Short mmCIF file of C-alpha atoms in Angstrom, two decimals:
data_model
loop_
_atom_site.label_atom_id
_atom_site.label_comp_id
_atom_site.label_asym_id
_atom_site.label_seq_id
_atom_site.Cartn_x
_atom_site.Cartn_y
_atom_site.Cartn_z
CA UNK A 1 0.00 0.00 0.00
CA UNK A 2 0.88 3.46 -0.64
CA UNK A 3 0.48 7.24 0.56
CA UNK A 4 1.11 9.24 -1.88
CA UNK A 5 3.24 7.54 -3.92
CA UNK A 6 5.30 5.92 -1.13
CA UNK A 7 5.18 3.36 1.34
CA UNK A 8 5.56 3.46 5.19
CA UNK A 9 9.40 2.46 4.92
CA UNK A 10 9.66 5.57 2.90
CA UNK A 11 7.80 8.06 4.92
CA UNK A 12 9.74 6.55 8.21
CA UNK A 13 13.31 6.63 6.15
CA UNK A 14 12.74 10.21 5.44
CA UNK A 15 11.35 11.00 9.04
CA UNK A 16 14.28 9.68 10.42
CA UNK A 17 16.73 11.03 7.69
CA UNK A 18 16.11 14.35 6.34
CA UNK A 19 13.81 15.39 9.99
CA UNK A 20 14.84 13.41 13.31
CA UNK A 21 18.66 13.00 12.70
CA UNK A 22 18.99 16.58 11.73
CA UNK A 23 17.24 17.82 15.04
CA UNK A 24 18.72 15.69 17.31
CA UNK A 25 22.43 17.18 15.71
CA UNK A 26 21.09 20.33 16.63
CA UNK A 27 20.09 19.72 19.92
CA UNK A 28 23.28 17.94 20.92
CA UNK A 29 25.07 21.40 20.44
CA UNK A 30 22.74 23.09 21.77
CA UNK A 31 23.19 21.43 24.77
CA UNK A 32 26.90 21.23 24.78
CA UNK A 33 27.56 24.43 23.69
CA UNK A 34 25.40 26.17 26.09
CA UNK A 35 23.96 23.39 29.06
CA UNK A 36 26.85 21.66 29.93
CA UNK A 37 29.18 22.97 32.69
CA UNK A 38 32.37 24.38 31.26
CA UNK A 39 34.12 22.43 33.27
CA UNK A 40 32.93 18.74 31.71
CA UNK A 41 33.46 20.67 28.41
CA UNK A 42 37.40 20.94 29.29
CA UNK A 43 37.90 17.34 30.62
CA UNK A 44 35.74 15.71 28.07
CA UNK A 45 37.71 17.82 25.14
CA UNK A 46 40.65 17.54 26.24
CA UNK A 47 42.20 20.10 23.87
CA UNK A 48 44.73 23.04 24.52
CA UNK A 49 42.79 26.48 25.83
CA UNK A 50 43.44 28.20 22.10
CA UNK A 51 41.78 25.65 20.34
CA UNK A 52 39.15 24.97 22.76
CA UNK A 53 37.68 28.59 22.54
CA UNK A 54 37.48 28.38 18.70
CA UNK A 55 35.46 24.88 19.34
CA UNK A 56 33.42 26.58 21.63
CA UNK A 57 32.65 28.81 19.24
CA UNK A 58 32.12 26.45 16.32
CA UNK A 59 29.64 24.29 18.43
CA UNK A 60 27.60 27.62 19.40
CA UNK A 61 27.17 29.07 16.53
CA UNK A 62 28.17 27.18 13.40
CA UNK A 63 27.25 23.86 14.25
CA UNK A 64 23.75 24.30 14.73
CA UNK A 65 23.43 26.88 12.00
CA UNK A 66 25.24 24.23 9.57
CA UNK A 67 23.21 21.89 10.67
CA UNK A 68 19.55 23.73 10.54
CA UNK A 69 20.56 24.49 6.91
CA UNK A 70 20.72 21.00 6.63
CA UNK A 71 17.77 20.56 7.96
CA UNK A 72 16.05 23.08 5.72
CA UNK A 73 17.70 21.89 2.55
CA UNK A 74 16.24 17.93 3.53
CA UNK A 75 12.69 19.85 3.60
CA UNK A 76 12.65 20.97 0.37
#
């Protein structure tokens, strides 16, 4: 049987693809970028203190913008 031209394996494999994967990237930096103590940050990361401030910045900002567009672009 079919919806619309697909079957239920197709509508779940693009839930989960192009809608659930996506949003659950975006939440995970979310959270670590701006939930998580700074302090797990630093022993999880383990990286020197130059490097770690340009990750902090990349999983702030660009990670969940990279990955909404992403997102957006598995939409349409």
């Amino acid at each position: 049987h079919t919806i619309t031209g697909k079957t239920v394996f197709d509508m779940l494999d693009f839930l989960t693809t192009n809608l659930l994967m996506p949003l659950g990237g975006v939440m995970i930096a979310i959270f670590v970028g701006w939930f998580m103590s700074w302090r797990a940050v630093t022993d999880e990361a383990r990286l020197s203190p130059a490097i770690l401030q340009v990750w902090k910045v990349m999983i702030r900002v660009i990670s969940p913008a990279a990955v909404a567009l992403v997102f957006i672009n598995g939409l349409l």
